[in-house]
């Protein structure tokens, strides 16, 4: 018994000791500490979390070396070395609130950039406000963040989900798809329901005579879609809408392929570009694909995008999809905000108030086009969005063609309107030219 | 006996509240959350003493969080004592409603049935968009007997409330475990048939333990809801229940204090390994659990309470 106690006491002491040593202040003064939170395990890791951090890692490396093109060519953030601290987003909103507090109160990070999950964003935003900590939400889609509350220290550098489905319907119209009937297969949680509601509302405006033949909501992570595919085949519709993502989307595509769903209906993926690299040439032809922004194949031609595409593909041997683009636009916007704040305060490392003042209402060029922080009282970004159709290129590989990009103000609500109200009011003030 | 237990609990609570004055903010929050989980684990300990393990405590944990959170949001009742009591009551009532159904089952059937019920609640809450659906909703910080602490003091105030709730729960559980009905639970763990022959009802014992465990889980859920400021259906997800079962196993059933220590250590190990090994934190957490199970098969509590509570000669089941 004595032995056991000693051994355990020793193990516990070792663990605690290690924890205390590791947590001690080690950062030198000239670093800028960025807490990065993204999925490194779980369902959203392969499609969003890991590619996002891959993109962030290579971008931070290049920015620290001062190798990014102008206006991002200063070393680090205005000369401060960027020191990332990465945390896994898995475990749900409760774990994330705790880890967020640890990042801020224990690790003393200067900024937190993170969160793919809408629930995580909703949970973390009020905590950020309470701790007065400058925080960037880089990916999550729910419009509720700034539509339901006002924040001073919280920013979202990507457009929310309204544009995904408004843009998709505009693309259907612009490419002349005739629609008398449509159906939807979306996951049975907030993202799936919100996406379908936005799509249906936008269809009601642009295709007022089209009718719904099937609304299917398989469970999140279901993996088996045989029944749903049968229902979609039987209630044949001109267009099948889906906001599925990740493993669920891949499973659905692979199971629908041999049954001919893609020949029978025009399938439209509102956010499915990240399934292109893993499926490769197994990806069906003729599918309409969105990326939640003008990303990847849909990105506008620019020096910045060429550079970004090159550093990403050189490092990982795969094309960047939506998540790394969104991480990049967050970090680039943050870089400019830090540098503007340093200009204003005489070159000191800026605090949260100075960063928030510099970020509010700003705009910057990203590989996916211009990001403008104009909604949510200057805290919520709008951005252009692109869509394409899968097709074989000359080498027989699947790529996206027929690409159309819509300007930010064509697919995003104006500052004073909620997304769904804007759609139902018939897109007032939309600027599509 | 009871005076001594309450004195120890009061002294322990005062000491912790005093320590809280010098502890860093992040630790205060982590301890508060650990206490929330520890309360749920204490409920599992009550069940374990009767020879049962529930994989579905998330059900009562979630019920406590949602009920207290909705009372705070919709009825604008903000007092921490009322809200925590409401959470415990909700958990206890939910358990009372379910207990006649599940108390007949034993072993893996009991565990899986409780888990299934908690997943039913998860599925229902994820669909109800009026209370946030799968994204949940935010709750404001509670007030403390008419006093509304500012942002700077809110963490500390809730920590103090959590310590008081934990001390009270631990003291009451100690008294219950050492009372006649509590000891019969321990006996039914050993031999249910013999307990029945002695004239006690194993069904009643189990039912009582299920309700105690439900109330404790509801209290923990209410506490964590306010600590986190956000409540979502994930509270009822099976992984939440699983995490608490691990804490209960780490703590062991001999001591009512060990579960809180086990909860805190689990939180710290998870948090630090998450930070230093972000891509393999599950591995380090798993190794830690293995080490504890190998060297302390009856949990942390057996370090100091091995000869108490009648557990000394028992082998783990």
XYZ file of C-alpha atoms in Angstrom:
750
model
C 0.000 0.000 0.000
C 2.783 2.395 0.965
C 4.501 1.673 -2.313
C 1.380 2.430 -4.269
C 0.981 5.753 -2.528
C 4.581 6.672 -3.224
C 4.364 5.727 -6.842
C 1.149 7.621 -7.329
C 2.308 10.599 -5.370
C 5.370 10.674 -7.563
C 3.361 10.384 -10.757
C 0.962 13.087 -9.641
C 3.799 15.378 -8.554
C 5.516 14.831 -11.864
C 2.370 15.645 -13.793
C 1.626 18.756 -11.765
C 5.255 19.844 -11.876
C 5.386 19.452 -15.612
C 2.141 21.357 -15.934
C 3.394 24.232 -13.795
C 6.781 24.421 -15.531
C 5.207 24.345 -18.963
C 2.682 27.001 -18.094
C 5.257 29.487 -16.839
C 5.735 32.709 -18.766
C 8.150 31.974 -21.567
C 7.165 34.456 -24.229
C 9.664 37.196 -24.898
C 8.391 40.697 -25.323
C 8.698 40.977 -29.086
C 6.280 38.183 -29.898
C 2.600 38.493 -30.717
C 0.785 35.476 -29.360
C -2.120 34.193 -31.441
C -4.366 31.532 -29.973
C -5.710 29.427 -32.846
C -8.680 27.174 -32.225
C -9.763 24.758 -34.920
C -10.845 21.124 -35.220
C -7.840 18.801 -35.042
C -9.937 15.742 -34.217
C -13.503 14.660 -34.838
C -15.811 14.946 -37.824
C -14.860 18.461 -38.911
C -11.096 17.890 -38.695
C -10.373 16.453 -42.130
C -12.539 18.839 -44.122
C -12.146 22.099 -42.175
C -9.942 22.109 -39.092
C -6.758 20.487 -40.310
C -6.599 22.220 -43.731
C -7.340 25.531 -42.005
C -4.437 25.149 -39.622
C -2.202 23.835 -42.431
C -2.938 27.085 -44.226
C -2.433 29.147 -41.082
C 0.865 27.423 -40.302
C 2.422 28.047 -43.705
C 1.108 31.604 -43.801
C 2.483 32.431 -40.333
C 5.823 30.950 -41.377
C 5.953 33.119 -44.509
C 4.770 36.235 -42.664
C 7.392 35.757 -39.953
C 10.007 35.512 -42.702
C 8.634 38.651 -44.351
C 8.019 36.801 -47.629
C 4.404 37.706 -48.240
C 3.584 40.092 -51.114
C 2.744 43.772 -50.409
C 0.951 45.093 -48.406
C 1.650 42.079 -46.198
C 5.427 42.217 -46.616
C 6.430 43.462 -43.150
C 8.005 40.781 -40.988
C 5.571 39.157 -38.582
C 2.928 41.574 -37.347
C 4.616 44.966 -37.697
C 7.944 43.442 -36.672
C 6.541 41.350 -33.819
C 7.182 37.646 -34.280
C 3.896 35.719 -34.559
C 3.732 32.916 -32.003
C 0.758 30.608 -32.582
C -0.768 28.496 -29.795
C -3.035 25.838 -31.303
C -5.981 24.252 -29.512
C -8.294 21.481 -30.695
C -11.886 22.660 -31.127
C -13.314 19.198 -30.367
C -15.388 18.581 -27.246
C -18.324 20.943 -27.642
C -19.047 24.494 -26.591
C -18.508 23.877 -22.878
C -14.969 22.657 -23.393
C -14.313 25.523 -25.770
C -15.385 28.169 -23.268
C -12.967 26.662 -20.780
C -10.127 26.444 -23.285
C -10.832 29.992 -24.422
C -10.483 31.219 -20.855
C -7.272 29.260 -20.465
C -5.857 30.823 -23.623
C -6.698 34.313 -22.419
C -6.181 34.095 -18.673
C -3.402 31.518 -18.459
C -1.534 31.823 -21.735
C -2.104 35.570 -22.086
C -2.539 35.377 -25.839
C -2.891 38.732 -27.617
C -5.696 37.540 -29.851
C -7.772 34.408 -30.356
C -8.555 33.361 -33.936
C -10.839 30.419 -34.215
C -14.043 28.406 -34.304
C -15.643 26.474 -37.108
C -18.662 25.360 -35.098
C -21.536 27.830 -34.804
C -22.317 26.624 -31.292
C -18.718 27.299 -30.278
C -18.870 30.827 -31.733
C -22.142 31.582 -29.946
C -20.725 30.349 -26.645
C -17.344 32.031 -26.888
C -18.447 35.479 -28.116
C -20.023 36.645 -24.808
C -17.028 35.323 -22.871
C -14.672 37.289 -25.115
C -16.734 40.379 -24.450
C -16.710 39.749 -20.708
C -12.932 39.299 -20.656
C -12.510 42.290 -23.015
C -10.393 40.141 -25.294
C -10.003 40.947 -28.994
C -11.223 37.834 -30.812
C -11.687 36.840 -34.449
C -14.222 34.213 -35.472
C -12.820 32.923 -38.756
C -15.312 30.427 -40.120
C -18.581 29.679 -38.329
C -21.731 30.311 -40.343
C -24.643 31.217 -38.073
C -26.037 34.712 -38.675
C -27.136 34.833 -35.026
C -23.766 36.099 -33.708
C -24.163 39.747 -34.678
C -27.874 39.674 -35.503
C -28.846 38.799 -31.925
C -26.186 40.741 -30.011
C -23.699 43.604 -30.172
C -20.068 43.006 -29.415
C -17.162 45.365 -29.032
C -14.259 42.909 -29.023
C -15.573 40.149 -31.284
C -15.173 40.187 -35.074
C -16.007 37.739 -37.828
C -13.755 38.029 -40.869
C -15.893 35.835 -43.121
C -19.425 36.363 -44.379
C -22.129 34.383 -42.608
C -24.161 31.631 -44.220
C -26.851 33.784 -45.881
C -24.657 34.357 -48.942
C -24.095 30.621 -49.509
C -27.669 29.933 -50.530
C -28.586 33.326 -51.978
C -25.520 33.000 -54.205
C -26.451 29.444 -55.122
C -29.931 30.425 -56.311
C -28.502 33.371 -58.233
C -26.062 30.971 -59.891
C -28.888 28.617 -60.903
C -30.703 31.575 -62.457
C -27.586 32.995 -64.107
C -26.713 29.678 -65.769
C -30.284 29.241 -66.993
C -31.321 26.150 -65.037
C -35.063 25.598 -65.441
C -36.630 24.679 -62.124
C -40.181 23.525 -61.625
C -39.493 21.287 -58.670
C -36.674 21.065 -56.151
C -35.828 19.041 -53.099
C -33.300 19.222 -50.292
C -31.207 16.893 -48.180
C -29.645 18.635 -45.189
C -28.322 17.538 -41.823
C -30.694 17.610 -38.884
C -29.041 20.358 -36.865
C -28.880 24.138 -36.932
C -26.600 24.401 -39.987
C -28.736 22.086 -42.125
C -32.042 23.669 -41.143
C -30.755 27.242 -41.546
C -29.230 26.463 -44.947
C -32.437 24.894 -46.220
C -34.546 27.781 -44.867
C -32.311 30.327 -46.642
C -32.341 28.316 -49.874
C -36.115 27.908 -49.846
C -36.636 31.605 -49.113
C -34.268 32.616 -51.918
C -35.971 30.186 -54.326
C -39.301 31.749 -53.378
C -37.967 35.109 -54.597
C -36.093 34.066 -57.726
C -38.097 31.007 -58.807
C -41.504 31.849 -57.285
C -43.340 29.079 -59.177
C -41.037 26.206 -58.244
C -42.387 23.700 -55.732
C -40.669 21.497 -53.144
C -40.972 17.737 -53.659
C -38.929 16.434 -50.721
C -37.328 17.865 -47.601
C -35.005 15.349 -45.997
C -33.097 15.833 -42.762
C -30.845 12.843 -42.061
C -29.056 12.885 -38.705
C -25.703 14.605 -38.444
C -23.035 11.984 -39.057
C -25.555 9.452 -40.398
C -23.174 8.001 -42.983
C -25.875 5.916 -44.680
C -28.164 7.685 -47.135
C -29.809 4.802 -48.984
C -33.329 5.713 -47.873
C -32.861 9.402 -48.562
C -31.443 8.717 -52.020
C -34.419 6.464 -52.809
C -36.775 9.261 -51.760
C -34.908 11.792 -53.893
C -34.955 9.440 -56.894
C -38.630 8.668 -56.504
C -39.795 12.245 -56.020
C -37.720 13.357 -58.942
C -36.887 17.064 -58.766
C -35.105 19.348 -61.201
C -32.682 20.480 -58.514
C -31.472 18.760 -55.355
C -30.025 21.145 -52.768
C -27.667 19.997 -50.052
C -25.539 21.702 -47.425
C -23.931 18.434 -46.329
C -20.199 18.647 -45.626
C -17.222 16.498 -44.710
C -17.601 12.749 -44.375
C -21.391 12.980 -44.641
C -21.133 14.697 -48.027
C -18.544 12.243 -49.320
C -20.680 9.308 -48.212
C -23.779 10.781 -49.816
C -21.988 11.437 -53.124
C -20.447 7.955 -53.260
C -23.767 6.285 -52.446
C -25.778 8.434 -54.881
C -23.332 7.967 -57.781
C -24.137 4.363 -58.779
C -27.870 5.039 -58.436
C -27.778 7.800 -61.016
C -28.997 10.688 -58.867
C -26.557 13.028 -60.576
C -27.976 12.162 -64.010
C -31.560 12.465 -62.910
C -31.361 15.803 -61.061
C -29.129 18.825 -61.031
C -27.396 18.457 -57.655
C -26.206 21.675 -56.006
C -23.765 21.607 -53.068
C -23.930 24.877 -51.168
C -20.586 24.349 -49.412
C -19.069 21.238 -50.932
C -15.769 22.337 -52.503
C -13.718 20.655 -49.785
C -14.913 17.252 -51.002
C -13.129 17.767 -54.342
C -9.566 16.914 -53.196
C -10.482 13.758 -51.212
C -12.834 12.377 -53.891
C -10.578 13.416 -56.759
C -11.742 11.977 -60.069
C -14.533 10.037 -58.346
C -16.364 13.335 -58.029
C -19.375 13.307 -60.380
C -19.527 15.658 -63.359
C -22.084 18.407 -63.743
C -22.567 19.138 -60.051
C -22.899 22.761 -58.949
C -20.402 23.465 -56.197
C -20.112 26.348 -53.757
C -17.269 27.117 -51.358
C -18.783 29.733 -49.004
C -16.641 32.334 -50.760
C -14.645 32.917 -53.929
C -12.172 30.217 -53.006
C -10.069 27.584 -54.719
C -11.101 27.212 -58.386
C -13.468 30.169 -57.921
C -10.878 32.605 -56.565
C -10.322 35.761 -58.633
C -7.005 36.001 -60.432
C -4.581 38.034 -58.328
C -0.927 38.119 -57.394
C -1.879 37.400 -53.794
C -3.959 34.349 -54.736
C -1.220 32.978 -57.011
C 1.287 33.324 -54.181
C -1.079 31.763 -51.653
C -1.977 28.874 -53.975
C 1.712 28.224 -54.580
C 2.868 28.215 -50.955
C -0.047 25.972 -49.965
C 0.317 23.445 -52.772
C 4.125 23.412 -52.383
C 3.782 22.598 -48.686
C 0.932 20.091 -48.762
C 0.667 18.876 -52.361
C -3.070 19.554 -52.468
C -5.107 22.601 -53.477
C -6.398 24.956 -50.761
C -10.174 24.747 -50.172
C -12.518 26.994 -48.209
C -11.147 26.498 -44.683
C -7.523 27.530 -45.372
C -8.777 30.499 -47.412
C -10.891 31.603 -44.465
C -7.982 31.201 -42.061
C -5.778 33.201 -44.441
C -8.238 36.075 -44.728
C -8.515 36.224 -40.925
C -4.740 36.300 -40.417
C -4.139 38.840 -43.202
C -6.827 41.151 -41.823
C -5.389 40.725 -38.356
C -1.913 41.589 -39.623
C -3.089 44.861 -41.125
C -5.134 45.689 -38.005
C -2.116 45.124 -35.744
C 0.065 47.265 -37.979
C -2.500 50.079 -38.146
C -2.893 49.980 -34.370
C 0.874 50.165 -33.963
C 1.048 53.181 -36.248
C -1.564 54.862 -34.099
C 0.023 54.085 -30.738
C 3.639 54.776 -31.648
C 4.865 51.251 -32.337
C 3.960 49.517 -29.067
C 2.299 46.133 -29.067
C -1.413 47.041 -29.299
C -3.939 46.032 -26.656
C -7.434 44.668 -27.300
C -9.078 48.121 -27.417
C -6.560 49.391 -29.981
C -6.912 46.231 -32.059
C -10.705 46.454 -32.014
C -10.570 50.098 -33.080
C -8.194 49.232 -35.938
C -10.240 46.245 -37.126
C -13.679 47.862 -36.922
C -15.026 48.779 -40.347
C -11.730 47.972 -42.071
C -11.280 46.195 -45.368
C -8.437 44.318 -47.010
C -7.498 42.162 -49.973
C -7.461 38.412 -49.401
C -6.748 35.544 -51.785
C -10.531 35.117 -52.077
C -11.240 38.781 -52.901
C -11.884 41.895 -50.867
C -13.066 41.468 -47.277
C -15.156 44.391 -45.958
C -16.137 44.661 -42.291
C -19.355 46.580 -42.908
C -22.135 44.613 -41.210
C -22.736 44.047 -37.492
C -21.656 47.624 -36.751
C -18.294 47.099 -38.464
C -17.673 43.685 -36.890
C -19.089 41.339 -39.514
C -17.430 40.819 -42.888
C -19.022 40.578 -46.278
C -17.143 39.139 -49.209
C -17.682 38.011 -52.799
C -18.761 34.421 -53.450
C -18.162 32.104 -56.383
C -19.854 29.004 -57.774
C -18.844 26.527 -60.443
C -19.836 23.277 -62.102
C -17.720 20.133 -61.940
C -16.324 18.983 -65.287
C -13.361 17.120 -66.745
C -10.403 19.160 -67.955
C -8.212 18.231 -70.941
C -6.243 15.748 -68.828
C -9.423 13.999 -67.724
C -9.297 15.347 -64.157
C -12.289 16.811 -62.362
C -12.125 20.610 -61.996
C -14.693 23.383 -61.688
C -15.740 25.364 -64.741
C -18.570 27.796 -65.660
C -17.410 29.906 -62.763
C -19.460 32.940 -61.771
C -18.540 35.287 -58.941
C -21.115 37.505 -57.277
C -20.075 40.767 -55.604
C -20.367 40.937 -51.809
C -23.369 43.297 -51.829
C -25.263 41.063 -54.245
C -25.414 38.112 -51.855
C -25.130 39.696 -48.389
C -27.806 41.688 -46.548
C -27.247 45.395 -45.913
C -25.968 46.386 -42.468
C -29.368 47.051 -40.957
C -31.147 43.832 -41.996
C -31.157 40.257 -40.813
C -30.286 37.705 -43.469
C -33.592 35.874 -43.670
C -35.653 39.104 -43.543
C -33.565 40.506 -46.374
C -34.251 37.451 -48.525
C -37.965 37.493 -47.756
C -38.163 41.213 -48.538
C -36.816 40.465 -52.025
C -33.146 41.479 -51.566
C -33.551 45.271 -51.156
C -30.431 47.317 -51.924
C -28.684 44.335 -53.542
C -25.947 45.471 -55.932
C -25.194 42.750 -58.436
C -23.361 44.624 -61.181
C -21.823 12.386 13.568
C -23.747 14.857 11.469
C -22.386 17.854 13.388
C -18.855 16.630 12.767
C -19.474 16.094 9.038
C -20.997 19.548 8.622
C -18.168 21.179 10.582
C -15.588 19.533 8.351
C -17.546 20.569 5.238
C -17.873 24.156 6.459
C -14.188 24.423 7.330
C -13.198 22.897 4.003
C -15.473 25.294 2.127
C -14.109 28.317 4.020
C -10.533 27.254 3.341
C -11.235 26.842 -0.388
C -13.056 30.170 -0.597
C -10.085 31.844 1.108
C -7.683 30.103 -1.286
C -9.798 31.373 -4.158
C -8.823 34.935 -3.247
C -5.240 34.295 -4.324
C -5.862 31.813 -7.155
C -5.506 33.009 -10.771
C -8.728 33.590 -12.718
C -8.339 30.653 -15.075
C -7.943 28.279 -12.135
C -11.070 29.636 -10.444
C -13.052 28.915 -13.566
C -11.549 25.456 -13.997
C -12.313 24.600 -10.366
C -15.904 25.818 -10.778
C -16.376 23.636 -13.822
C -14.667 20.708 -12.093
C -17.085 21.082 -9.180
C -19.995 21.000 -11.614
C -18.695 17.743 -13.074
C -17.727 16.491 -9.623
C -21.338 16.862 -8.445
C -22.543 14.707 -11.340
C -19.800 12.189 -10.581
C -20.872 12.185 -6.931
C -24.293 11.055 -8.137
C -22.660 8.235 -10.073
C -20.766 7.321 -6.915
C -24.117 6.982 -5.149
C -25.230 4.611 -7.905
C -21.914 2.746 -7.872
C -22.389 2.021 -4.179
C -25.521 0.159 -5.198
C -23.575 -1.702 -7.880
C -24.842 0.288 -10.876
C -23.211 2.652 -13.321
C -25.249 5.069 -15.395
C -23.975 6.160 -18.799
C -26.800 8.652 -19.069
C -26.289 11.210 -16.303
C -26.120 13.764 -19.092
C -29.930 13.570 -19.126
C -30.294 15.107 -15.634
C -27.241 17.304 -16.084
C -28.832 18.750 -19.209
C -32.284 19.003 -17.619
C -30.828 20.980 -14.708
C -28.941 23.301 -17.039
C -31.876 23.924 -19.389
C -34.449 24.434 -16.647
C -32.301 26.845 -14.631
C -31.109 28.591 -17.795
C -34.650 29.059 -19.091
C -35.868 30.270 -15.705
C -33.071 32.836 -15.775
C -33.739 33.905 -19.381
C -37.524 33.759 -19.583
C -38.693 34.433 -16.019
C -35.782 36.743 -15.193
C -35.117 35.087 -11.870
C -31.407 35.666 -11.312
C -30.675 34.565 -7.762
C -28.029 31.875 -7.739
C -29.544 29.901 -4.839
C -32.974 29.694 -6.501
C -31.454 28.785 -9.875
C -29.199 26.068 -8.492
C -32.076 24.679 -6.450
C -34.282 24.698 -9.555
C -31.592 22.801 -11.440
C -31.303 20.167 -8.705
C -35.088 19.906 -8.500
C -35.391 19.475 -12.262
C -32.755 16.740 -12.259
C -34.376 15.022 -9.283
C -37.873 15.176 -10.765
C -36.692 13.881 -14.120
C -34.974 11.011 -12.317
C -38.078 10.360 -10.193
C -40.175 10.129 -13.339
C -37.786 7.741 -15.046
C -36.720 5.679 -12.024
C -39.655 3.202 -11.980
C -38.726 2.231 -15.515
C -34.978 1.834 -15.149
C -34.646 0.632 -11.563
C -35.548 -2.924 -12.571
C -32.504 -3.242 -14.759
C -28.972 -4.174 -13.774
C -25.481 -3.957 -15.180
C -25.054 -3.183 -18.827
C -28.833 -3.000 -19.405
C -29.175 -0.247 -16.824
C -26.190 1.604 -18.283
C -27.376 1.393 -21.883
C -30.970 2.273 -21.070
C -29.903 5.418 -19.236
C -27.672 6.332 -22.147
C -30.487 5.803 -24.628
C -32.788 8.083 -22.619
C -30.167 10.837 -22.466
C -29.709 10.616 -26.237
C -33.481 10.955 -26.659
C -33.320 14.251 -24.782
C -30.349 15.296 -26.932
C -32.302 14.528 -30.090
C -35.358 16.441 -28.909
C -33.435 19.533 -27.772
C -31.415 19.642 -30.980
C -34.695 19.966 -32.906
C -36.420 22.603 -30.785
C -35.397 25.809 -32.525
C -37.310 28.014 -30.057
C -34.563 27.383 -27.521
C -31.672 27.504 -29.945
C -31.769 23.997 -31.442
C -28.376 22.363 -31.694
C -26.587 25.695 -31.147
C -28.119 26.223 -27.697
C -28.508 29.599 -25.989
C -26.564 31.979 -23.776
C -27.353 32.717 -20.138
C -26.408 35.751 -18.074
C -24.387 35.587 -14.854
C -26.599 35.043 -11.800
C -26.928 37.458 -8.885
C -26.001 36.552 -5.321
C -28.724 37.337 -2.781
C -29.449 40.696 -4.333
C -25.838 41.485 -5.117
C -24.818 41.557 -8.766
C -21.078 41.146 -9.028
C -19.317 43.094 -11.748
C -17.376 41.309 -14.459
C -14.233 41.298 -12.314
C -15.903 39.518 -9.387
C -18.333 37.246 -11.236
C -15.909 34.321 -11.546
C -15.027 34.462 -7.884
C -18.643 34.767 -6.719
C -19.721 31.757 -8.763
C -16.681 29.825 -7.553
C -17.690 30.530 -3.952
C -21.271 29.440 -4.665
C -19.947 26.257 -6.293
C -17.747 25.491 -3.287
C -20.674 25.963 -0.906
C -22.919 23.752 -3.070
C -20.222 21.084 -3.291
C -19.527 21.127 0.469
C -23.223 20.819 1.229
C -23.704 18.021 -1.314
C -20.627 16.146 -0.101
C -21.715 16.412 3.546
C -25.255 15.256 2.793
C -23.953 12.376 0.697
C -21.553 11.329 3.447
C -24.448 11.237 5.913
C -26.650 9.363 3.434
C -23.930 6.836 2.564
C -23.307 6.104 6.257
C -27.007 5.928 7.144
C -29.048 2.726 7.193
C -30.487 3.111 3.670
C -27.043 4.056 2.355
C -25.441 0.963 3.841
C -28.176 -1.260 2.448
C -27.214 0.068 -0.977
C -23.680 -1.140 -0.332
C -25.054 -4.495 0.771
C -27.176 -4.861 -2.355
C -24.032 -4.300 -4.393
C -22.616 -7.405 -2.680
C -25.640 -9.659 -2.820
C -29.039 -8.465 -3.927
C -30.776 -11.714 -3.097
C -29.618 -11.626 0.501
C -30.767 -8.015 0.870
C -34.215 -9.025 -0.332
C -34.309 -11.903 2.169
C -33.387 -9.463 4.920
C -36.586 -7.594 4.129
C -35.223 -4.593 2.222
C -36.225 -3.782 -1.337
C -33.414 -3.521 -3.858
C -35.830 -1.762 -6.212
C -36.455 0.965 -3.643
C -32.732 1.288 -2.921
C -31.990 1.685 -6.617
C -34.833 4.123 -7.103
C -33.602 6.245 -4.216
C -30.062 6.272 -5.593
C -31.272 7.169 -9.081
C -33.153 10.177 -7.694
C -30.203 11.306 -5.554
C -27.913 10.963 -8.559
C -30.388 12.856 -10.752
C -30.660 15.758 -8.313
C -26.874 15.993 -8.001
C -26.486 15.922 -11.785
C -29.147 18.628 -12.150
C -27.294 20.778 -9.636
C -24.024 20.239 -11.500
C -25.692 21.079 -14.797
C -27.180 24.317 -13.474
C -23.805 25.306 -12.036
C -21.900 24.582 -15.234
C -24.517 26.323 -17.339
C -23.955 29.556 -15.459
C -20.197 29.085 -15.276
C -19.981 28.631 -19.046
C -22.649 31.181 -19.911
C -23.890 28.870 -22.661
C -26.151 25.828 -22.657
C -26.594 23.465 -25.586
C -27.890 19.924 -26.201
C -24.310 18.657 -25.971
C -24.904 18.631 -22.205
C -26.996 15.519 -22.818
C -24.680 13.902 -25.354
C -23.278 10.504 -24.399
C -19.673 11.729 -24.384
C -20.557 14.175 -21.608
C -21.958 11.303 -19.565
C -18.905 9.213 -20.396
C -16.545 11.915 -19.180
C -18.338 11.988 -15.841
C -18.246 8.203 -15.515
C -14.487 8.396 -15.922
C -14.280 11.010 -13.189
C -16.355 8.802 -10.891
C -14.123 5.809 -11.597
C -10.996 7.886 -10.993
C -12.407 9.169 -7.731
C -13.682 5.814 -6.545
C -16.671 5.360 -4.314
C -14.986 5.282 -0.923
C -14.737 9.050 -0.517
C -17.176 11.860 -1.275
C -14.359 14.381 -1.734
C -12.221 12.350 -4.100
C -14.575 12.872 -7.059
C -14.008 16.633 -6.914
C -10.251 16.122 -6.860
C -10.553 13.624 -9.705
C -12.660 16.081 -11.698
C -10.120 18.867 -11.209
C -7.153 16.674 -12.111
C -8.947 15.388 -15.221
C -9.736 18.946 -16.299
C -6.141 20.066 -15.735
C -4.617 17.091 -17.523
C -6.993 17.530 -20.453
C -6.426 21.244 -20.667
C -2.619 21.146 -20.463
C -2.274 18.184 -22.791
C -4.660 19.919 -25.191
C -2.393 22.903 -25.176
C 0.978 21.185 -25.460
C -0.049 18.261 -27.649
C -2.946 19.765 -29.622
C -2.900 16.961 -32.175
C -2.589 14.052 -29.750
C -4.102 15.222 -26.471
C -6.470 12.265 -26.426
C -3.441 9.961 -26.229
C -1.959 11.700 -23.189
C -5.330 11.809 -21.459
C -5.782 8.100 -22.184
C -2.326 7.257 -20.823
C -3.097 9.210 -17.672
C -6.343 7.295 -17.163
C -4.557 3.978 -17.749
C -1.870 4.838 -15.206
C -4.475 5.688 -12.587
C -6.484 2.532 -13.270
C -3.377 0.339 -13.068
C -1.976 1.817 -9.879
C -5.182 2.886 -8.132
C -7.892 0.464 -9.235
C -10.285 1.768 -6.584
C -9.714 5.414 -7.388
C -8.057 8.367 -5.729
C -10.379 8.066 -2.759
C -8.723 4.777 -1.757
C -5.535 6.737 -0.953
C -7.049 8.061 2.254
C -10.471 6.456 2.644
C -9.577 2.862 1.895
C -10.690 1.540 5.258
C -13.860 3.545 5.464
C -17.260 3.109 3.952
C -16.932 -0.658 4.083
C -14.998 -0.741 0.852
C -11.621 -1.907 2.161
C -11.833 -5.610 1.444
C -13.644 -5.370 -1.822
C -12.166 -6.048 -5.171
C -13.276 -3.879 -8.070
C -16.033 -5.398 -10.084
